[in-house]
PDB file of C-alpha atoms in Angstrom:
ATOM      1  CA  MET A  25    -166.245 -47.371 235.649  1.00 66.00           C
ATOM      2  CA  ILE A  26    -168.169 -49.382 234.000  1.00 70.00           C
ATOM      3  CA  ARG A  27    -166.169 -52.423 234.937  1.00 80.00           C
ATOM      4  CA  VAL A  28    -166.397 -51.441 238.495  1.00 86.00           C
ATOM      5  CA  GLY A  29    -170.211 -51.026 238.373  1.00 82.00           C
ATOM      6  CA  GLN A  30    -170.267 -54.833 236.922  1.00 85.00           C
ATOM      7  CA  LEU A  31    -167.783 -56.205 239.501  1.00 90.00           C
ATOM      8  CA  LEU A  32    -170.576 -54.815 242.332  1.00 89.00           C
ATOM      9  CA  LEU A  33    -173.411 -56.247 240.602  1.00 86.00           C
ATOM     10  CA  VAL A  34    -171.518 -59.402 240.657  1.00 91.00           C
ATOM     11  CA  VAL A  35    -170.563 -59.004 244.333  1.00 92.00           C
ATOM     12  CA  ALA A  36    -174.653 -58.426 245.050  1.00 88.00           C
ATOM     13  CA  ALA A  37    -175.682 -61.373 243.085  1.00 90.00           C
ATOM     14  CA  VAL A  38    -173.176 -63.273 245.172  1.00 92.00           C
ATOM     15  CA  ALA A  39    -174.520 -61.902 248.426  1.00 88.00           C
ATOM     16  CA  LEU A  40    -177.990 -62.370 247.752  1.00 85.00           C
ATOM     17  CA  TRP A  41    -176.898 -66.270 246.900  1.00 88.00           C
ATOM     18  CA  VAL A  42    -175.307 -66.310 250.243  1.00 87.00           C
ATOM     19  CA  ALA A  43    -178.331 -64.547 252.090  1.00 84.00           C
ATOM     20  CA  SER A  44    -180.424 -67.369 250.242  1.00 85.00           C
ATOM     21  CA  ARG A  45    -178.389 -69.929 252.314  1.00 87.00           C
ATOM     22  CA  LEU A  46    -178.456 -68.707 255.644  1.00 85.00           C
ATOM     23  CA  PRO A  47    -180.979 -69.237 258.234  1.00 85.00           C
ATOM     24  CA  TRP A  48    -183.579 -66.224 258.486  1.00 83.00           C
ATOM     25  CA  VAL A  49    -186.072 -67.653 261.050  1.00 85.00           C
ATOM     26  CA  ALA A  50    -186.777 -70.744 263.301  1.00 87.00           C
ATOM     27  CA  VAL A  51    -189.959 -71.999 264.398  1.00 89.00           C
ATOM     28  CA  THR A  52    -190.458 -74.389 267.395  1.00 90.00           C
ATOM     29  CA  SER A  53    -193.664 -76.206 267.711  1.00 88.00           C
ATOM     30  CA  PHE A  54    -195.046 -78.884 270.141  1.00 89.00           C
ATOM     31  CA  ASP A  55    -198.098 -80.824 269.434  1.00 84.00           C
ATOM     32  CA  GLY A  56    -197.954 -82.421 272.708  1.00 83.00           C
ATOM     33  CA  LEU A  57    -197.512 -85.990 271.194  1.00 85.00           C
ATOM     34  CA  GLY A  58    -193.487 -85.917 270.825  1.00 85.00           C
ATOM     35  CA  GLN A  59    -190.554 -83.885 271.532  1.00 90.00           C
ATOM     36  CA  PRO A  60    -190.779 -80.273 270.552  1.00 89.00           C
ATOM     37  CA  LYS A  61    -189.373 -79.909 266.646  1.00 88.00           C
ATOM     38  CA  THR A  62    -187.495 -77.001 265.277  1.00 89.00           C
ATOM     39  CA  VAL A  63    -187.440 -75.995 262.018  1.00 88.00           C
ATOM     40  CA  THR A  64    -185.013 -73.950 260.479  1.00 87.00           C
ATOM     41  CA  LEU A  65    -186.225 -71.625 257.290  1.00 87.00           C
ATOM     42  CA  SER A  66    -183.382 -70.363 254.837  1.00 85.00           C
ATOM     43  CA  GLY A  67    -183.642 -67.062 252.975  1.00 83.00           C
ATOM     44  CA  ALA A  68    -184.708 -68.929 250.044  1.00 84.00           C
ATOM     45  CA  SER A  69    -187.680 -70.429 251.892  1.00 86.00           C
ATOM     46  CA  TRP A  70    -188.908 -67.194 253.580  1.00 82.00           C
ATOM     47  CA  SER A  71    -188.476 -64.822 250.360  1.00 81.00           C
ATOM     48  CA  ASN A  72    -188.883 -66.614 246.771  1.00 82.00           C
ATOM     49  CA  ALA A  73    -187.414 -63.561 245.384  1.00 82.00           C
ATOM     50  CA  LEU A  74    -184.001 -63.681 246.390  1.00 83.00           C
ATOM     51  CA  LEU A  75    -182.750 -66.210 243.696  1.00 87.00           C
ATOM     52  CA  PRO A  76    -184.145 -64.448 240.937  1.00 87.00           C
ATOM     53  CA  LEU A  77    -183.168 -61.264 241.921  1.00 86.00           C
ATOM     54  CA  ALA A  78    -179.299 -62.301 242.116  1.00 89.00           C
ATOM     55  CA  VAL A  79    -179.778 -64.133 238.595  1.00 90.00           C
ATOM     56  CA  LEU A  80    -181.228 -60.701 237.218  1.00 87.00           C
ATOM     57  CA  LEU A  81    -178.344 -58.818 239.024  1.00 86.00           C
ATOM     58  CA  LEU A  82    -175.653 -61.401 236.973  1.00 89.00           C
ATOM     59  CA  ALA A  83    -177.763 -60.290 233.752  1.00 88.00           C
ATOM     60  CA  ALA A  84    -177.160 -56.994 234.422  1.00 87.00           C
ATOM     61  CA  ALA A  85    -173.735 -57.342 234.566  1.00 87.00           C
ATOM     62  CA  VAL A  86    -173.332 -59.153 231.717  1.00 87.00           C
ATOM     63  CA  ALA A  87    -175.429 -56.809 229.766  1.00 86.00           C
ATOM     64  CA  GLY A  88    -172.883 -54.016 230.517  1.00 82.00           C
ATOM     65  CA  LEU A  89    -170.999 -55.715 228.241  1.00 82.00           C
ATOM     66  CA  ALA A  90    -173.371 -55.621 225.134  1.00 84.00           C
ATOM     67  CA  VAL A  91    -175.579 -52.513 225.666  1.00 84.00           C
ATOM     68  CA  ARG A  92    -174.364 -49.198 225.217  1.00 85.00           C
ATOM     69  CA  GLY A  93    -176.195 -46.065 225.023  1.00 87.00           C
ATOM     70  CA  TRP A  94    -180.008 -45.585 226.167  1.00 90.00           C
ATOM     71  CA  GLY A  95    -180.039 -49.745 226.350  1.00 86.00           C
ATOM     72  CA  LEU A  96    -177.330 -49.319 229.353  1.00 83.00           C
ATOM     73  CA  ARG A  97    -179.544 -46.363 231.070  1.00 87.00           C
ATOM     74  CA  ALA A  98    -182.624 -48.533 231.077  1.00 89.00           C
ATOM     75  CA  VAL A  99    -180.529 -51.736 232.643  1.00 84.00           C
ATOM     76  CA  ALA A 100    -179.361 -48.893 235.162  1.00 85.00           C
ATOM     77  CA  VAL A 101    -182.604 -47.911 235.957  1.00 90.00           C
ATOM     78  CA  LEU A 102    -183.913 -51.959 236.217  1.00 85.00           C
ATOM     79  CA  VAL A 103    -181.156 -52.202 238.645  1.00 84.00           C
ATOM     80  CA  GLY A 104    -182.252 -49.162 240.767  1.00 87.00           C
ATOM     81  CA  VAL A 105    -185.988 -50.583 240.728  1.00 89.00           C
ATOM     82  CA  VAL A 106    -184.738 -53.960 242.035  1.00 82.00           C
ATOM     83  CA  THR A 107    -182.568 -52.412 244.886  1.00 83.00           C
ATOM     84  CA  LEU A 108    -185.313 -51.022 246.191  1.00 87.00           C
ATOM     85  CA  LEU A 109    -187.108 -54.285 246.485  1.00 82.00           C
ATOM     86  CA  LEU A 110    -184.017 -55.791 247.594  1.00 79.00           C
ATOM     87  CA  GLY A 111    -184.279 -53.196 250.491  1.00 81.00           C
ATOM     88  CA  TYR A 112    -187.741 -53.763 251.381  1.00 82.00           C
ATOM     89  CA  LEU A 113    -187.238 -57.618 251.113  1.00 75.00           C
ATOM     90  CA  GLY A 114    -184.542 -56.850 254.046  1.00 72.00           C
ATOM     91  CA  ILE A 115    -186.669 -54.139 256.084  1.00 78.00           C
ATOM     92  CA  SER A 116    -189.723 -56.228 256.109  1.00 75.00           C
ATOM     93  CA  LEU A 117    -188.220 -58.895 258.110  1.00 69.00           C
ATOM     94  CA  MET A 118    -186.720 -56.878 260.613  1.00 72.00           C
ATOM     95  CA  VAL A 119    -189.648 -54.688 261.208  1.00 77.00           C
ATOM     96  CA  MET A 120    -192.220 -57.332 261.715  1.00 75.00           C
ATOM     97  CA  PRO A 121    -193.723 -57.477 264.799  1.00 76.00           C
ATOM     98  CA  ASP A 122    -194.078 -61.565 264.868  1.00 79.00           C
ATOM     99  CA  VAL A 123    -192.747 -63.735 262.312  1.00 81.00           C
ATOM    100  CA  GLY A 124    -194.439 -66.843 263.968  1.00 83.00           C
ATOM    101  CA  PRO A 125    -197.424 -67.189 261.735  1.00 85.00           C
ATOM    102  CA  ARG A 126    -195.930 -66.847 258.499  1.00 84.00           C
ATOM    103  CA  ALA A 127    -192.963 -69.013 259.560  1.00 85.00           C
ATOM    104  CA  ALA A 128    -195.363 -71.903 260.672  1.00 86.00           C
ATOM    105  CA  GLU A 129    -197.143 -71.687 257.254  1.00 86.00           C
ATOM    106  CA  LEU A 130    -193.807 -71.915 255.632  1.00 87.00           C
ATOM    107  CA  ALA A 131    -192.590 -74.802 257.778  1.00 88.00           C
ATOM    108  CA  GLN A 132    -196.120 -76.316 257.503  1.00 89.00           C
ATOM    109  CA  VAL A 133    -196.835 -76.480 261.032  1.00 87.00           C
ATOM    110  CA  PRO A 134    -200.210 -75.639 262.385  1.00 88.00           C
ATOM    111  CA  VAL A 135    -200.308 -72.396 264.257  1.00 86.00           C
ATOM    112  CA  TRP A 136    -201.995 -73.822 267.477  1.00 87.00           C
ATOM    113  CA  SER A 137    -198.627 -76.012 267.722  1.00 86.00           C
ATOM    114  CA  LEU A 138    -196.413 -73.312 267.616  1.00 84.00           C
ATOM    115  CA  VAL A 139    -194.544 -72.781 270.771  1.00 87.00           C
ATOM    116  CA  GLY A 140    -191.721 -70.017 269.482  1.00 83.00           C
ATOM    117  CA  SER A 141    -189.872 -68.202 266.805  1.00 81.00           C
ATOM    118  CA  GLN A 142    -186.614 -66.761 266.580  1.00 80.00           C
ATOM    119  CA  ARG A 143    -185.160 -64.515 263.942  1.00 78.00           C
ATOM    120  CA  HIS A 144    -181.607 -64.672 262.581  1.00 74.00           C
ATOM    121  CA  TYR A 145    -180.023 -61.690 261.226  1.00 67.00           C
ATOM    122  CA  PRO A 146    -176.564 -61.099 262.146  1.00 64.00           C
ATOM    123  CA  GLY A 147    -176.009 -58.121 259.906  1.00 53.00           C
ATOM    124  CA  ARG A 148    -178.500 -56.130 261.915  1.00 52.00           C
ATOM    125  CA  ARG A 149    -176.913 -57.579 265.174  1.00 53.00           C
ATOM    126  CA  TRP A 150    -173.662 -56.371 264.002  1.00 52.00           C
ATOM    127  CA  TRP A 151    -175.140 -52.847 262.954  1.00 50.00           C
ATOM    128  CA  TRP A 152    -176.437 -52.628 266.641  1.00 53.00           C
ATOM    129  CA  ARG A 153    -173.353 -53.617 268.745  1.00 55.00           C
ATOM    130  CA  ARG A 154    -171.469 -51.216 266.499  1.00 56.00           C
ATOM    131  CA  ARG A 155    -173.626 -48.568 267.302  1.00 57.00           C
ATOM    132  CA  TRP A 156    -174.097 -49.299 271.083  1.00 56.00           C
ATOM    133  CA  LEU A 157    -170.198 -49.404 271.264  1.00 59.00           C
ATOM    134  CA  ARG A 158    -170.143 -45.894 269.750  1.00 62.00           C
ATOM    135  CA  TRP A 159    -172.643 -44.622 272.275  1.00 61.00           C
ATOM    136  CA  SER A 160    -170.597 -46.194 275.019  1.00 63.00           C
ATOM    137  CA  ARG A 161    -167.976 -44.110 274.011  1.00 64.00           C
ATOM    138  CA  ARG A 162    -169.152 -41.294 274.046  1.00 64.00           C
ATOM    139  CA  CYS A 163    -170.847 -41.410 277.360  1.00 65.00           C
ATOM    140  CA  SER A 164    -167.834 -42.751 279.177  1.00 58.00           C
TER     141      SER A 164
END
């Protein structure tokens, strides 16, 4: 059972690494002098904690080989806390009403030149599409 848990920790670490490489937010600015400029922010630039947390999950998977007893339980509690933190990071992007000011700050674009911002979250789009399909089947 511990081996399955270690495999799942490695899969979660790889998923975090992939999430840090994917685009999360695109911000468009126009200063009136040239063409509008669009800057895409990846997950690593939006949330600096993704890569260190992925490394922590990998370290926890390796620690499962070396630690037994109470030490393994302490590692499990640490992984649980990290999982809660990751959930907070994911939900905070979805419920944030306007990502424009933070995206402009991260892209080093003046807020006054901000034209628009767009979020990229394929997982949420897939979840809502699936939910809509279930609802439409019930109604028809």
